[in-house]
Every structure is written in structure tokens, then in C-alpha cells.
GROMACS .gro file of C-alpha atoms in nm:
model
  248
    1UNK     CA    1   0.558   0.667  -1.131
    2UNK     CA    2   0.551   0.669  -0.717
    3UNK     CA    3   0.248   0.477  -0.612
    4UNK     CA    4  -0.007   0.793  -0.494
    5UNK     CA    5  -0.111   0.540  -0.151
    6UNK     CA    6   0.103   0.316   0.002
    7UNK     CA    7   0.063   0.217   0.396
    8UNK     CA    8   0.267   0.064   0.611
    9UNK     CA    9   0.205  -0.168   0.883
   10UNK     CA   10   0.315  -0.366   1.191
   11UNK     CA   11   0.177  -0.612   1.495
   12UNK     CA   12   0.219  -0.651   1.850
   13UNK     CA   13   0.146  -1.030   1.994
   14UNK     CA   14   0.124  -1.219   2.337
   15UNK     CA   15   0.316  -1.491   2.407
   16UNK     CA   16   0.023  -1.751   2.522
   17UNK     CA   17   0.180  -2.067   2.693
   18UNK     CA   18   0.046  -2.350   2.547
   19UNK     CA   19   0.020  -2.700   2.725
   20UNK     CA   20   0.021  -3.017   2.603
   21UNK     CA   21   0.193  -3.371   2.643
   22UNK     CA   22   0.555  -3.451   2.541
   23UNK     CA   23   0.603  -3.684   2.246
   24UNK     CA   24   0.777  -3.999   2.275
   25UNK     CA   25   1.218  -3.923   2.282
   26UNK     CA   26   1.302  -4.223   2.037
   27UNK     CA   27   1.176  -4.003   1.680
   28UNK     CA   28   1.269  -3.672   1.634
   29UNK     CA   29   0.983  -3.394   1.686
   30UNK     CA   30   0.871  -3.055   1.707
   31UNK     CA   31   0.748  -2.925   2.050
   32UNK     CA   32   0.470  -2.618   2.043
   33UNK     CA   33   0.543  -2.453   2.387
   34UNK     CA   34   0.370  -2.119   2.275
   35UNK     CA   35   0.144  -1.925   2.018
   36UNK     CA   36   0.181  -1.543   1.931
   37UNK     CA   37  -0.175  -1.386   1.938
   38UNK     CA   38  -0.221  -1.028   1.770
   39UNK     CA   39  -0.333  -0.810   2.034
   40UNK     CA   40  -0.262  -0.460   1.861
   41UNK     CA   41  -0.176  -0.299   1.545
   42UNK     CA   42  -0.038  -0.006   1.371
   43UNK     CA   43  -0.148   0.122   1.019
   44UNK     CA   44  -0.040   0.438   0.879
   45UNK     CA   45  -0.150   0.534   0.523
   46UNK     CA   46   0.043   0.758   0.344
   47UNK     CA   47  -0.055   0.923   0.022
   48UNK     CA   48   0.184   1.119  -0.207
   49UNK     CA   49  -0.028   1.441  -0.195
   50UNK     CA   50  -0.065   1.526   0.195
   51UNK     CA   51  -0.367   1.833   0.059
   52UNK     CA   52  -0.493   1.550  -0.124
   53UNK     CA   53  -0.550   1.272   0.161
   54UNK     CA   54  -0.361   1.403   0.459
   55UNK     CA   55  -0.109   1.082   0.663
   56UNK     CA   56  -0.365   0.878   0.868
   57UNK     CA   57  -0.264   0.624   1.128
   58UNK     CA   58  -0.476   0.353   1.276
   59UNK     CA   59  -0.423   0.213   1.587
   60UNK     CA   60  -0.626  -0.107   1.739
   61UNK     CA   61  -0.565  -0.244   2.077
   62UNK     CA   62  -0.760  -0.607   2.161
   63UNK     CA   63  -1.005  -0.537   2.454
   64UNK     CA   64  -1.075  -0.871   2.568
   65UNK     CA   65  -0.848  -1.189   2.448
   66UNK     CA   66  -1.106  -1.290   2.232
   67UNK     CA   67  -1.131  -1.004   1.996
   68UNK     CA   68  -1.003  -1.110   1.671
   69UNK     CA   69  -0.746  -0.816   1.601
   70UNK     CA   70  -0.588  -1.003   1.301
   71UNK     CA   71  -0.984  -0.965   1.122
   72UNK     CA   72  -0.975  -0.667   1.218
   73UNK     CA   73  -0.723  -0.540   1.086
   74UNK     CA   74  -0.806  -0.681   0.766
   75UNK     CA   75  -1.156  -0.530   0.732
   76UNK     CA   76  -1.016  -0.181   0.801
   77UNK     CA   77  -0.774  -0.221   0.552
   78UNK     CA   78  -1.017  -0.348   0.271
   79UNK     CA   79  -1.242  -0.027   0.382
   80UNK     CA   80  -0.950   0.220   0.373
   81UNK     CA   81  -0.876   0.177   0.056
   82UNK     CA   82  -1.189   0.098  -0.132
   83UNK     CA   83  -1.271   0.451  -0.007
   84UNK     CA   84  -1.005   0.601  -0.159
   85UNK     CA   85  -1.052   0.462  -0.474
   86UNK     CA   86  -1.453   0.665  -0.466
   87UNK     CA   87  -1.287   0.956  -0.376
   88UNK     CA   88  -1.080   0.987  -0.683
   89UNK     CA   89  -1.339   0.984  -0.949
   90UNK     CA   90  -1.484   1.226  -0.715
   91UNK     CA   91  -1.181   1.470  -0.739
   92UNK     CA   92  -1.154   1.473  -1.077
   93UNK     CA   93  -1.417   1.727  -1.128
   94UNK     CA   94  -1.273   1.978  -0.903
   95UNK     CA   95  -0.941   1.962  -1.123
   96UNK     CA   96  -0.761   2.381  -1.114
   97UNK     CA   97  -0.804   2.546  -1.458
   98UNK     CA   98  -0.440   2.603  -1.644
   99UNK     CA   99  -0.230   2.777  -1.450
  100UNK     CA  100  -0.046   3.107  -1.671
  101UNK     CA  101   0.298   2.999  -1.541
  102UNK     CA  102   0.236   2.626  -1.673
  103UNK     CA  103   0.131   2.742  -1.996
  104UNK     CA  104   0.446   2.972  -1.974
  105UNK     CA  105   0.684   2.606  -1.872
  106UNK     CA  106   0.520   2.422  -2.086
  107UNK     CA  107   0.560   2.653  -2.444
  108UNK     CA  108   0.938   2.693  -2.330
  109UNK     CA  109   0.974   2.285  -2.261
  110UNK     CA  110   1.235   2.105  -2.507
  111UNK     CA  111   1.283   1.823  -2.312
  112UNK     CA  112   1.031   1.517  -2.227
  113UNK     CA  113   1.027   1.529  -1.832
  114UNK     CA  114   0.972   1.164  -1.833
  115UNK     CA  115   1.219   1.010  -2.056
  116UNK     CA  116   1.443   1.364  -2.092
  117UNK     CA  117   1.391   1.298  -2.470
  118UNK     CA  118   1.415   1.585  -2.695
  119UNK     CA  119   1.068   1.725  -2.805
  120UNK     CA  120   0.985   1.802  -3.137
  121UNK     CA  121   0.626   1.859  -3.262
  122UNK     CA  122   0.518   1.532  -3.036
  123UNK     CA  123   0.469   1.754  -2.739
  124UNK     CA  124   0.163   1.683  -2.499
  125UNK     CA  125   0.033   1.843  -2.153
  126UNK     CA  126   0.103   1.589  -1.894
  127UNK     CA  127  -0.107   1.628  -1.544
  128UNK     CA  128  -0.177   1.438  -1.252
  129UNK     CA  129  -0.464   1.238  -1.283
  130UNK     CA  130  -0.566   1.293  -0.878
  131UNK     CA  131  -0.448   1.679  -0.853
  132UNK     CA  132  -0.522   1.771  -1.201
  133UNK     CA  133  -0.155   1.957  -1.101
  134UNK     CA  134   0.106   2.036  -1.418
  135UNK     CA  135   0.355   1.807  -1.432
  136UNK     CA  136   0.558   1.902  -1.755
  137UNK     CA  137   0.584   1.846  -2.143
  138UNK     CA  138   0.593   1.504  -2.236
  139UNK     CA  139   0.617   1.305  -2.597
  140UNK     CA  140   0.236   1.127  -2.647
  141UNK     CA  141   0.403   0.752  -2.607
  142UNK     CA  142   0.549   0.882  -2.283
  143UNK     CA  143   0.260   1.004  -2.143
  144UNK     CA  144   0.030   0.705  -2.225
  145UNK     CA  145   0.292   0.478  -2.043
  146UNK     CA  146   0.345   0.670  -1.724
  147UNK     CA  147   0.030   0.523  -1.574
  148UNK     CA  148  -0.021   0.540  -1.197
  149UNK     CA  149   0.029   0.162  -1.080
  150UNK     CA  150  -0.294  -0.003  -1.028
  151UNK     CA  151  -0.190  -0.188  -0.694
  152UNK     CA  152  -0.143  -0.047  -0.303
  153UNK     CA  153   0.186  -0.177  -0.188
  154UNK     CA  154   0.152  -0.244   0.215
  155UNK     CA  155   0.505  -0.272   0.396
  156UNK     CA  156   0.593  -0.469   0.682
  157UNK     CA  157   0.933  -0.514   0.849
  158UNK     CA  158   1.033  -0.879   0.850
  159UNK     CA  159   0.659  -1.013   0.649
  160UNK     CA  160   0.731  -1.344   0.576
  161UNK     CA  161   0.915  -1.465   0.865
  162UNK     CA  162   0.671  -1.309   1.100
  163UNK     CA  163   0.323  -1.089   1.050
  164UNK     CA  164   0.190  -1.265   0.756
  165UNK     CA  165   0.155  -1.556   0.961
  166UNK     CA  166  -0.105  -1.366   1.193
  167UNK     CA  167  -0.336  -1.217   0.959
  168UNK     CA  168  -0.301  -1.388   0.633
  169UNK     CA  169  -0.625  -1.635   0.702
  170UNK     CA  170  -0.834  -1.356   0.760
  171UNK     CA  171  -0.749  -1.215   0.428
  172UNK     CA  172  -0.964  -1.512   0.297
  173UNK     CA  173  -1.301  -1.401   0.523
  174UNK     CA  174  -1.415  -1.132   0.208
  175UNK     CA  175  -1.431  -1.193  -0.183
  176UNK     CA  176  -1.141  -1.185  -0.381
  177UNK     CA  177  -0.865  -1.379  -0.543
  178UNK     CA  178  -0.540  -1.423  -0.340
  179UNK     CA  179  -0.224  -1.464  -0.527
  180UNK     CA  180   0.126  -1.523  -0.349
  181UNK     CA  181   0.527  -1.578  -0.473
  182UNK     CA  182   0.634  -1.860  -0.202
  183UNK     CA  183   0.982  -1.903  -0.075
  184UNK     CA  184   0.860  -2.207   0.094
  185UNK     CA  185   0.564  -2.312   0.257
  186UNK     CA  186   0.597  -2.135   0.520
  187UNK     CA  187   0.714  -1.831   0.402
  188UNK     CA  188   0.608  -1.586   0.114
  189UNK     CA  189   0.803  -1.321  -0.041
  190UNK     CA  190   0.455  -1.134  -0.130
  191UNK     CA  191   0.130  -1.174  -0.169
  192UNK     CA  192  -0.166  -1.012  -0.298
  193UNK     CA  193  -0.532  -0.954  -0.313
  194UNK     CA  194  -0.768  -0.809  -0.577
  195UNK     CA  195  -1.069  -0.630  -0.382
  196UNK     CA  196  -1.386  -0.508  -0.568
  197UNK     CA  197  -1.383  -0.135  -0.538
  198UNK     CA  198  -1.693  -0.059  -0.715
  199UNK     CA  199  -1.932  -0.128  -1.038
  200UNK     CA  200  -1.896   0.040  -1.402
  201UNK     CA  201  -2.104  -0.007  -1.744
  202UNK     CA  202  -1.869  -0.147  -2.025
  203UNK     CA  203  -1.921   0.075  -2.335
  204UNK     CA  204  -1.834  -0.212  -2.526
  205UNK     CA  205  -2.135  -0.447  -2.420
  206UNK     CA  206  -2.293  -0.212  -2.207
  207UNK     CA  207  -2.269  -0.421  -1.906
  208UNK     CA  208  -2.222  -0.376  -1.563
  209UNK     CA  209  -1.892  -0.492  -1.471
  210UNK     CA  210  -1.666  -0.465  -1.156
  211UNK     CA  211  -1.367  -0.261  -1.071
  212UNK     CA  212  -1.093  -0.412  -0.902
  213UNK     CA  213  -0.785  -0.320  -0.762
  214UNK     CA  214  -0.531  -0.523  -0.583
  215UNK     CA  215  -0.356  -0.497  -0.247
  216UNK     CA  216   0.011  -0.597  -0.247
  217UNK     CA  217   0.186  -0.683   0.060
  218UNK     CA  218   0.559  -0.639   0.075
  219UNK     CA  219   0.823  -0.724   0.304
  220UNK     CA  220   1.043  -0.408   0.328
  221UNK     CA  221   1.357  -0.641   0.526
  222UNK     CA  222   1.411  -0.798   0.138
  223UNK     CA  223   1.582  -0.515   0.068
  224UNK     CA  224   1.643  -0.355   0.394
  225UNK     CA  225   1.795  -0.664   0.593
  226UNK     CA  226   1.834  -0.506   0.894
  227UNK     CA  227   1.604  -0.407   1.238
  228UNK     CA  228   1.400  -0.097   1.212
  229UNK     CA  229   1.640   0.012   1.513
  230UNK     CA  230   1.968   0.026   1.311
  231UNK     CA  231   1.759   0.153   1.018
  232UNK     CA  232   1.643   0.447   1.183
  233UNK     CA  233   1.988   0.490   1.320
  234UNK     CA  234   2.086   0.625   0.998
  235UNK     CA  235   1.877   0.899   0.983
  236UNK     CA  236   1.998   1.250   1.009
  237UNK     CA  237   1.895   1.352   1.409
  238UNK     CA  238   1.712   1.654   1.230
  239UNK     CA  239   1.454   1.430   1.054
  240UNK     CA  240   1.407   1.167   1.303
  241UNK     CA  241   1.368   1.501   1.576
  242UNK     CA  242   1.074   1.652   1.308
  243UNK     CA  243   0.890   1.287   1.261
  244UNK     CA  244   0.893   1.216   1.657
  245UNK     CA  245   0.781   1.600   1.712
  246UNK     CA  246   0.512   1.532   1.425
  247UNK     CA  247   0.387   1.211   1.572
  248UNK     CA  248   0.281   1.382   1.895
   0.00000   0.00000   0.00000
């Protein structure tokens, strides 16, 4: 199933000089002549439904050289989407009644739109769980295992050799575990962080427990190993003319 929010994300950074004394020439060394401070970023948030949570971008410029952008950046992204996850339970009530024409679809369905199994008498109404929108007949196996993922996957261009580097302390400020897959140790193919989204009573034990959901950061050049630039290149001149015309 498509993830229903995903965002994606980039960083601009000065080039601060740095002075300090050169090591001795007889052992080999490492010379820091500069450090890249975050002084801006870019977060748009995209959800799969644009009546449901219309695209919004964030943009933060630093204004003073002591304004932690990298925190901030953080924080807003923790808010975002713990507020999306209290407006879905919200939603739910307002779910459309049955629609005649997906009544109509799904009495005349033979196939499992999931799987494109053939249906016999295991035949169930499947529906978005954030639209309360038809989505077509389904067997009951099928439709318990198409589950919406319970992560938000946030792209960068080029993550582990660059951006997580400027932010990923600051992911450690709040609560919550943080979980990474490291190439090295200095670079990490993705890493993660469960945030506490809100409280609900167990029915089990009748406790109050916590919801948590986990933000997944991804770096889109794994399987795109190429610059934005060229990337963007390939895109007809039509939809790069609409998203440029969109943006302003």
C-alpha cells in the first residue's frame, strides 16, 4: 500500500572557516579547515489524498548564526506529524455513506483488486481507512494484510554522505528510541525514530498505554545515484513546466 504521508527534505549550510594549528608533518593526519552549519531548510509534506491534507512546504531561514536550524527542524518535524496522526481518528467519523455506483462495482467484482485473485463467496468491502473512499472487492485475508504502513518515510538526496550529519544529534533532544542500519560509522543507510503520538486504554488490562509511530529517514540517491539536476532532467518539460508554475 503507498504510504498516505511521506515528506521530503533538504539543507542549505555555510562554509565557516575554522582555525587552528597545523599538526606535526612526520605522522599522517587529518586537517579540519571548515565546518558546514545549517542555516536553512526545506520540508515539503506530501500526503496521498491532496482533499485530505493538502501539499505543505516549510521553509526556515537562520536569523542570527546562532539559531540552531538543525533543532529546529527537528521539532517541526516531530509536531507535523504527531498532528496528523490526531487528525485521523478525527476523520474517521466523517467517513461518506455507500456510494450507489460502489455498491453497483462492487456486486459486479470477480476479481480481488489486491491480489487479482478470483472471488468466490470470500468477497469483502475494502475502503480507505483515512477517506472512508471505495476501493474495490477484496478476499478477507487480502484485506486484513493490506495495512497502511505504520512508519513516515522522509527523503533526502544524498542522506548519509551529507544531511544526516547536520541534524541527526538533535534527533536525540525529545523521547524516543533511535534505531539506524550503518554502512560505517560515519555513514547510515537509514535511520529511524519512534515518537509518542498520543495515549490509549488497552482493553486487555485496561491501561493507559502509548501510541507510537516511527519516523524513517531515507536516502533517495540509494536508488537514484545521480544529482537532483540530471534527475529532473528526465522529466517530460510539461510536468516540470506545471510543478514550477504550481510552486509559485
Amino acid at each position: 500500500m503507498k504510504h498516505p504521508w511521506s515528506a521530503y527534505a533538504d539543507f542549505e549550510c555555510f562554509n565557516n572557516p575554522i582555525s587552528a594549528c597545523s599538526p606535526g608533518e612526520r605522522k599522517s593526519f587529518t586537517k579540519q579547515y571548515q565546518k558546514h552549519t545549517p542555516c536553512g531548510f526545506g520540508l515539503l509534506i506530501k500526503c496521498f489524498d491532496n482533499k485530505l491534507y493538502p501539499p505543505k512546504f516549510i521553509q526556515n531561514t537562520a536569523k542570527s548564526p546562532d539559531e540552531d536550524v538543525a533543532q529546529i527542524f527537528a521539532d517541526i518535524l516531530e509536531s507535523e506529524f504527531k498532528n496528523i496522526c490526531q487528525m485521523v481518528p478525527a476523520n474517521k467519523k466523517k467517513y461518506p455513506k455507500k456510494k450507489k455506483w460502489d455498491c453497483d462495482a462492487f456486486k459486479k467484482a470477480t476479481h480481488c483488486h489486491v491480489c487479482g485473485g478470483v472471488l468466490g463467496q470470500d468477497k469483502v468491502w475494502d475502503h480507505c481507512h483515512y477517506t472512508g473512499k471505495y476501493r474495490g472487492a477484496s478476499h478477507s485475508k487480502c484485506n486484513m494484510d493490506f495495512q497502511v504502513p505504520k512508519y513516515f518515510p522522509v527523503f533526502f538526496h544524498n542522506l548519509s554522505g551529507y544531511d544526516s550529519h547536520l541534524f541527526i544529534k538533535n534527533l536525540g533532544v525529545s523521547d524516543g528510541n533511535i534505531k539506524c542500519i550503518a554502512n560505517n560509522e560515519e555513514k547510515y543507510i537509514s535511520f529511524s525514530k519512534k515518537i509518542v503520538v498520543g495515549k490509549y486504554i488497552d482493553k486487555k488490562d485496561e491501561k493507559e498505554k502509548e501510541s507510537k509511530r516511527e519516523i524513517r529517514f531515507i536516502d533517495s540517491f540509494k536508488f537514484m545515484s545521480t544529482s537532483l539536476e540530471k534527475l529532473a532532467a528526465n522529466l517530460p518539460i510539461s510536468r516540470v513546466f506545471q510543478k514550477s508554475r504550481g510552486s509559485l
